[in-house]
């Protein structure tokens, strides 16, 4: 590329028949330098492309949420029939489908938006002291109906007297909801999903979500933790999703300096 790179030089001092002599060995390293520069540029371009993708997803997600909120809001308002009866029972059923589908789509968009913010480095923590028992109880109440519909028992198992946790309350609740939702999806009817918190021997607070579901092989875990990665199984295709639930939990807990295992 026209640039000059220095050669590597080794100088040996020899004594030949009592007289000092020097031998210089030179090796051209231009090719290695060019390869290193090419790798640096490729890495820089890949990072820029990844940032552009995250920015695009964040902007698109934001733009999609505005009309979707209107669709859900007006559908729910029509269901309450403030201006009089709808007129036909079938229309009411259709509206319920619109609300249900819109709410599900909004949840997926929010996941994409959260992941985009994290990848773009724009996600920020708003730490405050929270009572972990309260956060777990809130998650259990929110997911209670979904568990009941699936024919599952949702159990809380929290050690008493846990200290307050300095964390972002919204993200802690989001992590719990993602894990519990995932557990409910892949636990057959009649199973149990447990949400708990305990102090580990090293003084760390461990939030645990366990279930009696199908589980996964250890080799499948890295794929499940990759954004948009989904582990194929007999039950996987019965449930739609973006494959962002577990990666979001991993990113959110790492923002707090913790780990997901």
PDB file of C-alpha atoms in Angstrom:
ATOM      1  CA  UNK A   1       0.000   0.000   0.000  1.00  0.00           C
ATOM      2  CA  UNK A   2       2.995   2.294  -0.417  1.00  0.00           C
ATOM      3  CA  UNK A   3       3.872   2.411   3.301  1.00  0.00           C
ATOM      4  CA  UNK A   4       7.342   1.420   4.442  1.00  0.00           C
ATOM      5  CA  UNK A   5       7.638  -0.973   7.341  1.00  0.00           C
ATOM      6  CA  UNK A   6      10.931  -1.520   9.166  1.00  0.00           C
ATOM      7  CA  UNK A   7      12.641  -4.853   8.864  1.00  0.00           C
ATOM      8  CA  UNK A   8      13.468  -6.961  11.884  1.00  0.00           C
ATOM      9  CA  UNK A   9      17.213  -6.793  12.505  1.00  0.00           C
ATOM     10  CA  UNK A  10      19.365  -9.143  14.565  1.00  0.00           C
ATOM     11  CA  UNK A  11      23.025  -8.249  15.142  1.00  0.00           C
ATOM     12  CA  UNK A  12      25.519 -10.848  16.277  1.00  0.00           C
ATOM     13  CA  UNK A  13      28.969 -10.008  17.562  1.00  0.00           C
ATOM     14  CA  UNK A  14      31.550 -12.676  16.831  1.00  0.00           C
ATOM     15  CA  UNK A  15      35.186 -13.135  17.731  1.00  0.00           C
ATOM     16  CA  UNK A  16      37.093 -14.593  14.802  1.00  0.00           C
ATOM     17  CA  UNK A  17      40.748 -15.335  15.424  1.00  0.00           C
ATOM     18  CA  UNK A  18      40.913 -12.684  18.084  1.00  0.00           C
ATOM     19  CA  UNK A  19      39.291  -9.966  15.996  1.00  0.00           C
ATOM     20  CA  UNK A  20      35.761  -8.630  16.537  1.00  0.00           C
ATOM     21  CA  UNK A  21      33.302  -9.033  13.694  1.00  0.00           C
ATOM     22  CA  UNK A  22      29.612  -8.169  13.288  1.00  0.00           C
ATOM     23  CA  UNK A  23      26.996 -10.027  11.264  1.00  0.00           C
ATOM     24  CA  UNK A  24      23.584  -8.382  10.608  1.00  0.00           C
ATOM     25  CA  UNK A  25      20.605 -10.609   9.756  1.00  0.00           C
ATOM     26  CA  UNK A  26      17.623  -8.751   8.281  1.00  0.00           C
ATOM     27  CA  UNK A  27      14.144 -10.136   7.633  1.00  0.00           C
ATOM     28  CA  UNK A  28      11.415  -8.324   5.674  1.00  0.00           C
ATOM     29  CA  UNK A  29       8.191  -8.222   7.788  1.00  0.00           C
ATOM     30  CA  UNK A  30       6.130  -6.106   5.395  1.00  0.00           C
ATOM     31  CA  UNK A  31       3.675  -8.960   4.723  1.00  0.00           C
ATOM     32  CA  UNK A  32       3.043  -9.572   8.434  1.00  0.00           C
ATOM     33  CA  UNK A  33       2.550  -5.843   9.049  1.00  0.00           C
ATOM     34  CA  UNK A  34       0.075  -5.621   6.169  1.00  0.00           C
ATOM     35  CA  UNK A  35      -1.863  -8.629   7.470  1.00  0.00           C
ATOM     36  CA  UNK A  36      -2.065  -7.104  10.951  1.00  0.00           C
ATOM     37  CA  UNK A  37      -3.296  -3.803   9.501  1.00  0.00           C
ATOM     38  CA  UNK A  38      -5.909  -5.619   7.389  1.00  0.00           C
ATOM     39  CA  UNK A  39      -7.177  -7.472  10.462  1.00  0.00           C
ATOM     40  CA  UNK A  40      -7.404  -4.204  12.390  1.00  0.00           C
ATOM     41  CA  UNK A  41      -9.422  -2.572   9.601  1.00  0.00           C
ATOM     42  CA  UNK A  42     -11.722  -5.612   9.288  1.00  0.00           C
ATOM     43  CA  UNK A  43     -12.370  -5.566  13.035  1.00  0.00           C
ATOM     44  CA  UNK A  44     -13.113  -1.838  12.927  1.00  0.00           C
ATOM     45  CA  UNK A  45     -15.517  -2.293  10.006  1.00  0.00           C
ATOM     46  CA  UNK A  46     -17.296  -5.192  11.738  1.00  0.00           C
ATOM     47  CA  UNK A  47     -17.754  -3.118  14.900  1.00  0.00           C
ATOM     48  CA  UNK A  48     -19.128  -0.207  12.861  1.00  0.00           C
ATOM     49  CA  UNK A  49     -21.551  -2.519  11.039  1.00  0.00           C
ATOM     50  CA  UNK A  50     -22.731  -4.031  14.312  1.00  0.00           C
ATOM     51  CA  UNK A  51     -23.288  -0.571  15.792  1.00  0.00           C
ATOM     52  CA  UNK A  52     -25.226   0.509  12.685  1.00  0.00           C
ATOM     53  CA  UNK A  53     -27.414  -2.599  12.979  1.00  0.00           C
ATOM     54  CA  UNK A  54     -28.140  -1.879  16.639  1.00  0.00           C
ATOM     55  CA  UNK A  55     -28.983   1.752  15.825  1.00  0.00           C
ATOM     56  CA  UNK A  56     -31.319   0.634  13.030  1.00  0.00           C
ATOM     57  CA  UNK A  57     -33.129  -1.886  15.241  1.00  0.00           C
ATOM     58  CA  UNK A  58     -33.475   0.666  18.036  1.00  0.00           C
ATOM     59  CA  UNK A  59     -34.954   3.292  15.695  1.00  0.00           C
ATOM     60  CA  UNK A  60     -37.296   0.815  13.976  1.00  0.00           C
ATOM     61  CA  UNK A  61     -38.468  -0.605  17.289  1.00  0.00           C
ATOM     62  CA  UNK A  62     -39.244   2.877  18.580  1.00  0.00           C
ATOM     63  CA  UNK A  63     -41.178   3.785  15.424  1.00  0.00           C
ATOM     64  CA  UNK A  64     -43.166   0.531  15.509  1.00  0.00           C
ATOM     65  CA  UNK A  65     -44.204   0.957  19.129  1.00  0.00           C
ATOM     66  CA  UNK A  66     -46.064   4.228  18.537  1.00  0.00           C
ATOM     67  CA  UNK A  67     -48.736   2.903  16.124  1.00  0.00           C
ATOM     68  CA  UNK A  68     -48.900  -0.424  17.937  1.00  0.00           C
ATOM     69  CA  UNK A  69     -49.761   1.286  21.213  1.00  0.00           C
ATOM     70  CA  UNK A  70     -52.595   3.078  19.399  1.00  0.00           C
ATOM     71  CA  UNK A  71     -53.892  -0.215  17.957  1.00  0.00           C
ATOM     72  CA  UNK A  72     -53.906  -1.875  21.371  1.00  0.00           C
ATOM     73  CA  UNK A  73     -55.346   1.178  23.141  1.00  0.00           C
ATOM     74  CA  UNK A  74     -58.272   1.733  20.775  1.00  0.00           C
ATOM     75  CA  UNK A  75     -59.030  -2.005  20.624  1.00  0.00           C
ATOM     76  CA  UNK A  76     -59.221  -2.171  24.411  1.00  0.00           C
ATOM     77  CA  UNK A  77     -61.409   0.949  24.465  1.00  0.00           C
ATOM     78  CA  UNK A  78     -63.834  -0.552  21.928  1.00  0.00           C
ATOM     79  CA  UNK A  79     -64.021  -3.730  24.037  1.00  0.00           C
ATOM     80  CA  UNK A  80     -65.301  -1.661  26.971  1.00  0.00           C
ATOM     81  CA  UNK A  81     -68.037  -0.339  24.622  1.00  0.00           C
ATOM     82  CA  UNK A  82     -68.221   3.223  26.064  1.00  0.00           C
ATOM     83  CA  UNK A  83     -70.237   4.483  23.077  1.00  0.00           C
ATOM     84  CA  UNK A  84     -72.681   1.562  23.042  1.00  0.00           C
ATOM     85  CA  UNK A  85     -72.718  -2.141  22.108  1.00  0.00           C
ATOM     86  CA  UNK A  86     -70.472  -3.432  19.335  1.00  0.00           C
ATOM     87  CA  UNK A  87     -73.375  -5.121  17.581  1.00  0.00           C
ATOM     88  CA  UNK A  88     -72.168  -8.675  16.958  1.00  0.00           C
ATOM     89  CA  UNK A  89     -70.471 -11.109  19.395  1.00  0.00           C
ATOM     90  CA  UNK A  90     -67.961 -12.179  16.721  1.00  0.00           C
ATOM     91  CA  UNK A  91     -66.570  -8.637  16.504  1.00  0.00           C
ATOM     92  CA  UNK A  92     -65.822  -8.667  20.223  1.00  0.00           C
ATOM     93  CA  UNK A  93     -63.920 -11.924  19.784  1.00  0.00           C
ATOM     94  CA  UNK A  94     -61.923 -10.429  16.903  1.00  0.00           C
ATOM     95  CA  UNK A  95     -61.019  -7.429  19.048  1.00  0.00           C
ATOM     96  CA  UNK A  96     -59.720  -9.723  21.772  1.00  0.00           C
ATOM     97  CA  UNK A  97     -57.488 -11.395  19.190  1.00  0.00           C
ATOM     98  CA  UNK A  98     -56.213  -7.959  18.089  1.00  0.00           C
ATOM     99  CA  UNK A  99     -55.388  -6.970  21.681  1.00  0.00           C
ATOM    100  CA  UNK A 100     -53.731 -10.310  22.424  1.00  0.00           C
ATOM    101  CA  UNK A 101     -51.664 -10.309  19.222  1.00  0.00           C
ATOM    102  CA  UNK A 102     -50.773  -6.626  19.565  1.00  0.00           C
ATOM    103  CA  UNK A 103     -49.638  -7.085  23.157  1.00  0.00           C
ATOM    104  CA  UNK A 104     -47.483 -10.052  22.165  1.00  0.00           C
ATOM    105  CA  UNK A 105     -45.944  -8.098  19.274  1.00  0.00           C
ATOM    106  CA  UNK A 106     -45.263  -5.135  21.563  1.00  0.00           C
ATOM    107  CA  UNK A 107     -43.431  -7.451  23.958  1.00  0.00           C
ATOM    108  CA  UNK A 108     -41.237  -8.749  21.133  1.00  0.00           C
ATOM    109  CA  UNK A 109     -40.496  -5.203  19.937  1.00  0.00           C
ATOM    110  CA  UNK A 110     -39.555  -4.147  23.464  1.00  0.00           C
ATOM    111  CA  UNK A 111     -37.109  -7.072  23.656  1.00  0.00           C
ATOM    112  CA  UNK A 112     -35.487  -6.059  20.370  1.00  0.00           C
ATOM    113  CA  UNK A 113     -35.288  -2.440  21.563  1.00  0.00           C
ATOM    114  CA  UNK A 114     -33.682  -3.454  24.871  1.00  0.00           C
ATOM    115  CA  UNK A 115     -31.111  -5.671  23.140  1.00  0.00           C
ATOM    116  CA  UNK A 116     -30.335  -2.918  20.611  1.00  0.00           C
ATOM    117  CA  UNK A 117     -29.731  -0.389  23.378  1.00  0.00           C
ATOM    118  CA  UNK A 118     -27.424  -2.781  25.199  1.00  0.00           C
ATOM    119  CA  UNK A 119     -25.431  -3.630  22.052  1.00  0.00           C
ATOM    120  CA  UNK A 120     -25.157   0.060  21.148  1.00  0.00           C
ATOM    121  CA  UNK A 121     -23.904   0.857  24.651  1.00  0.00           C
ATOM    122  CA  UNK A 122     -26.867   3.147  25.352  1.00  0.00           C
ATOM    123  CA  UNK A 123     -28.514   1.123  28.122  1.00  0.00           C
ATOM    124  CA  UNK A 124     -28.163   2.746  31.536  1.00  0.00           C
ATOM    125  CA  UNK A 125     -28.750   1.457  35.032  1.00  0.00           C
ATOM    126  CA  UNK A 126     -30.930   3.306  37.528  1.00  0.00           C
ATOM    127  CA  UNK A 127     -29.853   1.579  40.759  1.00  0.00           C
ATOM    128  CA  UNK A 128     -31.815   1.849  43.978  1.00  0.00           C
ATOM    129  CA  UNK A 129     -32.316  -0.293  47.066  1.00  0.00           C
ATOM    130  CA  UNK A 130     -35.017  -2.888  46.395  1.00  0.00           C
ATOM    131  CA  UNK A 131     -36.521  -5.662  48.485  1.00  0.00           C
ATOM    132  CA  UNK A 132     -35.938  -8.841  46.531  1.00  0.00           C
ATOM    133  CA  UNK A 133     -38.942 -10.590  48.139  1.00  0.00           C
ATOM    134  CA  UNK A 134     -41.159  -7.829  46.748  1.00  0.00           C
ATOM    135  CA  UNK A 135     -39.668  -8.166  43.251  1.00  0.00           C
ATOM    136  CA  UNK A 136     -40.163 -11.944  43.289  1.00  0.00           C
ATOM    137  CA  UNK A 137     -43.732 -11.590  44.573  1.00  0.00           C
ATOM    138  CA  UNK A 138     -44.502  -9.097  41.807  1.00  0.00           C
ATOM    139  CA  UNK A 139     -43.120 -11.455  39.134  1.00  0.00           C
ATOM    140  CA  UNK A 140     -45.132 -14.343  40.583  1.00  0.00           C
ATOM    141  CA  UNK A 141     -48.366 -12.322  40.487  1.00  0.00           C
ATOM    142  CA  UNK A 142     -47.783 -11.164  36.902  1.00  0.00           C
ATOM    143  CA  UNK A 143     -46.990 -14.688  35.660  1.00  0.00           C
ATOM    144  CA  UNK A 144     -49.570 -16.440  37.845  1.00  0.00           C
ATOM    145  CA  UNK A 145     -52.348 -16.434  35.262  1.00  0.00           C
ATOM    146  CA  UNK A 146     -50.046 -17.654  32.486  1.00  0.00           C
ATOM    147  CA  UNK A 147     -48.881 -20.506  34.708  1.00  0.00           C
ATOM    148  CA  UNK A 148     -52.458 -21.407  35.635  1.00  0.00           C
ATOM    149  CA  UNK A 149     -53.543 -21.480  31.986  1.00  0.00           C
ATOM    150  CA  UNK A 150     -50.617 -23.815  31.253  1.00  0.00           C
ATOM    151  CA  UNK A 151     -51.693 -26.082  34.119  1.00  0.00           C
ATOM    152  CA  UNK A 152     -48.565 -25.384  36.186  1.00  0.00           C
ATOM    153  CA  UNK A 153     -47.925 -24.598  39.832  1.00  0.00           C
ATOM    154  CA  UNK A 154     -45.896 -21.422  40.471  1.00  0.00           C
ATOM    155  CA  UNK A 155     -43.995 -21.544  43.784  1.00  0.00           C
ATOM    156  CA  UNK A 156     -41.998 -18.902  45.678  1.00  0.00           C
ATOM    157  CA  UNK A 157     -38.994 -20.134  47.686  1.00  0.00           C
ATOM    158  CA  UNK A 158     -37.125 -17.195  49.212  1.00  0.00           C
ATOM    159  CA  UNK A 159     -34.908 -17.227  52.295  1.00  0.00           C
ATOM    160  CA  UNK A 160     -36.255 -14.931  55.035  1.00  0.00           C
ATOM    161  CA  UNK A 161     -34.393 -11.791  56.064  1.00  0.00           C
ATOM    162  CA  UNK A 162     -32.522 -11.177  52.815  1.00  0.00           C
ATOM    163  CA  UNK A 163     -30.702  -7.814  52.694  1.00  0.00           C
ATOM    164  CA  UNK A 164     -31.800  -5.047  50.337  1.00  0.00           C
ATOM    165  CA  UNK A 165     -30.344  -5.278  46.837  1.00  0.00           C
ATOM    166  CA  UNK A 166     -28.787  -2.273  45.082  1.00  0.00           C
ATOM    167  CA  UNK A 167     -29.951  -2.746  41.484  1.00  0.00           C
ATOM    168  CA  UNK A 168     -32.182  -1.430  38.712  1.00  0.00           C
ATOM    169  CA  UNK A 169     -35.638  -2.557  39.843  1.00  0.00           C
ATOM    170  CA  UNK A 170     -37.141  -2.568  36.340  1.00  0.00           C
ATOM    171  CA  UNK A 171     -34.349  -4.736  34.964  1.00  0.00           C
ATOM    172  CA  UNK A 172     -34.469  -7.148  37.906  1.00  0.00           C
ATOM    173  CA  UNK A 173     -38.189  -7.656  37.342  1.00  0.00           C
ATOM    174  CA  UNK A 174     -37.619  -8.023  33.586  1.00  0.00           C
ATOM    175  CA  UNK A 175     -34.992 -10.698  34.166  1.00  0.00           C
ATOM    176  CA  UNK A 176     -37.299 -12.640  36.472  1.00  0.00           C
ATOM    177  CA  UNK A 177     -40.232 -12.355  34.054  1.00  0.00           C
ATOM    178  CA  UNK A 178     -38.089 -13.545  31.129  1.00  0.00           C
ATOM    179  CA  UNK A 179     -36.824 -16.564  33.055  1.00  0.00           C
ATOM    180  CA  UNK A 180     -40.244 -17.512  34.432  1.00  0.00           C
ATOM    181  CA  UNK A 181     -41.889 -17.072  31.028  1.00  0.00           C
ATOM    182  CA  UNK A 182     -39.235 -19.317  29.494  1.00  0.00           C
ATOM    183  CA  UNK A 183     -39.770 -21.923  32.209  1.00  0.00           C
ATOM    184  CA  UNK A 184     -43.540 -21.907  31.687  1.00  0.00           C
ATOM    185  CA  UNK A 185     -43.161 -22.332  27.921  1.00  0.00           C
ATOM    186  CA  UNK A 186     -41.125 -25.492  28.215  1.00  0.00           C
ATOM    187  CA  UNK A 187     -42.740 -27.199  31.200  1.00  0.00           C
ATOM    188  CA  UNK A 188     -45.500 -29.719  30.409  1.00  0.00           C
ATOM    189  CA  UNK A 189     -48.885 -29.510  32.125  1.00  0.00           C
ATOM    190  CA  UNK A 190     -48.830 -30.586  35.763  1.00  0.00           C
ATOM    191  CA  UNK A 191     -45.284 -29.337  36.341  1.00  0.00           C
ATOM    192  CA  UNK A 192     -43.835 -26.866  38.829  1.00  0.00           C
ATOM    193  CA  UNK A 193     -41.956 -23.585  38.316  1.00  0.00           C
ATOM    194  CA  UNK A 194     -40.110 -22.177  41.328  1.00  0.00           C
ATOM    195  CA  UNK A 195     -38.821 -18.617  41.864  1.00  0.00           C
ATOM    196  CA  UNK A 196     -36.425 -18.150  44.752  1.00  0.00           C
ATOM    197  CA  UNK A 197     -33.568 -16.177  46.240  1.00  0.00           C
ATOM    198  CA  UNK A 198     -30.807 -17.281  48.601  1.00  0.00           C
ATOM    199  CA  UNK A 199     -27.514 -16.002  49.928  1.00  0.00           C
ATOM    200  CA  UNK A 200     -24.574 -18.033  48.600  1.00  0.00           C
ATOM    201  CA  UNK A 201     -21.658 -19.035  50.814  1.00  0.00           C
ATOM    202  CA  UNK A 202     -19.480 -16.332  49.220  1.00  0.00           C
ATOM    203  CA  UNK A 203     -21.957 -13.602  50.192  1.00  0.00           C
ATOM    204  CA  UNK A 204     -23.555 -13.210  46.762  1.00  0.00           C
ATOM    205  CA  UNK A 205     -27.311 -13.059  46.266  1.00  0.00           C
ATOM    206  CA  UNK A 206     -28.508 -15.828  43.950  1.00  0.00           C
ATOM    207  CA  UNK A 207     -31.861 -15.469  42.187  1.00  0.00           C
ATOM    208  CA  UNK A 208     -33.024 -18.882  41.002  1.00  0.00           C
ATOM    209  CA  UNK A 209     -35.757 -19.940  38.599  1.00  0.00           C
ATOM    210  CA  UNK A 210     -36.164 -23.702  38.295  1.00  0.00           C
ATOM    211  CA  UNK A 211     -38.729 -25.904  36.587  1.00  0.00           C
ATOM    212  CA  UNK A 212     -39.651 -29.528  35.991  1.00  0.00           C
ATOM    213  CA  UNK A 213     -39.676 -29.038  32.218  1.00  0.00           C
ATOM    214  CA  UNK A 214     -37.775 -30.526  29.306  1.00  0.00           C
ATOM    215  CA  UNK A 215     -34.457 -28.786  30.026  1.00  0.00           C
ATOM    216  CA  UNK A 216     -31.630 -28.708  27.500  1.00  0.00           C
ATOM    217  CA  UNK A 217     -28.310 -30.399  26.875  1.00  0.00           C
ATOM    218  CA  UNK A 218     -25.221 -28.552  28.184  1.00  0.00           C
ATOM    219  CA  UNK A 219     -23.987 -28.219  24.606  1.00  0.00           C
ATOM    220  CA  UNK A 220     -27.143 -26.310  23.655  1.00  0.00           C
ATOM    221  CA  UNK A 221     -26.729 -23.608  26.308  1.00  0.00           C
ATOM    222  CA  UNK A 222     -24.260 -21.376  24.362  1.00  0.00           C
ATOM    223  CA  UNK A 223     -26.666 -21.267  21.403  1.00  0.00           C
ATOM    224  CA  UNK A 224     -29.612 -20.408  23.671  1.00  0.00           C
ATOM    225  CA  UNK A 225     -27.628 -17.483  25.105  1.00  0.00           C
ATOM    226  CA  UNK A 226     -26.848 -15.995  21.681  1.00  0.00           C
ATOM    227  CA  UNK A 227     -29.179 -13.207  20.447  1.00  0.00           C
ATOM    228  CA  UNK A 228     -31.889 -14.689  18.199  1.00  0.00           C
ATOM    229  CA  UNK A 229     -30.567 -18.186  18.912  1.00  0.00           C
ATOM    230  CA  UNK A 230     -33.176 -20.870  19.555  1.00  0.00           C
ATOM    231  CA  UNK A 231     -32.648 -24.490  20.521  1.00  0.00           C
ATOM    232  CA  UNK A 232     -34.713 -26.818  18.342  1.00  0.00           C
ATOM    233  CA  UNK A 233     -36.790 -29.416  20.174  1.00  0.00           C
ATOM    234  CA  UNK A 234     -40.173 -31.072  20.082  1.00  0.00           C
ATOM    235  CA  UNK A 235     -41.700 -28.253  22.116  1.00  0.00           C
ATOM    236  CA  UNK A 236     -39.738 -25.324  20.705  1.00  0.00           C
ATOM    237  CA  UNK A 237     -41.855 -24.810  17.606  1.00  0.00           C
ATOM    238  CA  UNK A 238     -45.053 -24.753  19.675  1.00  0.00           C
ATOM    239  CA  UNK A 239     -44.054 -21.351  21.046  1.00  0.00           C
ATOM    240  CA  UNK A 240     -43.169 -18.260  19.035  1.00  0.00           C
ATOM    241  CA  UNK A 241     -40.466 -15.857  20.097  1.00  0.00           C
ATOM    242  CA  UNK A 242     -37.405 -13.941  18.967  1.00  0.00           C
ATOM    243  CA  UNK A 243     -34.828 -15.897  20.926  1.00  0.00           C
ATOM    244  CA  UNK A 244     -33.961 -12.789  22.963  1.00  0.00           C
ATOM    245  CA  UNK A 245     -35.285 -13.750  26.404  1.00  0.00           C
ATOM    246  CA  UNK A 246     -32.184 -15.479  27.772  1.00  0.00           C
ATOM    247  CA  UNK A 247     -29.632 -13.239  25.979  1.00  0.00           C
ATOM    248  CA  UNK A 248     -31.370 -10.204  27.494  1.00  0.00           C
ATOM    249  CA  UNK A 249     -31.166 -11.720  30.975  1.00  0.00           C
ATOM    250  CA  UNK A 250     -27.459 -12.436  30.417  1.00  0.00           C
ATOM    251  CA  UNK A 251     -26.758  -8.877  29.237  1.00  0.00           C
ATOM    252  CA  UNK A 252     -28.828  -7.263  31.997  1.00  0.00           C
ATOM    253  CA  UNK A 253     -27.217  -9.230  34.824  1.00  0.00           C
ATOM    254  CA  UNK A 254     -23.740  -8.537  33.418  1.00  0.00           C
ATOM    255  CA  UNK A 255     -24.582  -4.815  33.443  1.00  0.00           C
ATOM    256  CA  UNK A 256     -25.027  -5.268  37.197  1.00  0.00           C
ATOM    257  CA  UNK A 257     -21.662  -7.047  37.512  1.00  0.00           C
ATOM    258  CA  UNK A 258     -23.323 -10.434  37.981  1.00  0.00           C
ATOM    259  CA  UNK A 259     -23.466 -13.660  35.995  1.00  0.00           C
ATOM    260  CA  UNK A 260     -26.097 -15.971  34.492  1.00  0.00           C
ATOM    261  CA  UNK A 261     -25.583 -19.712  34.828  1.00  0.00           C
TER     262      UNK A 261
END
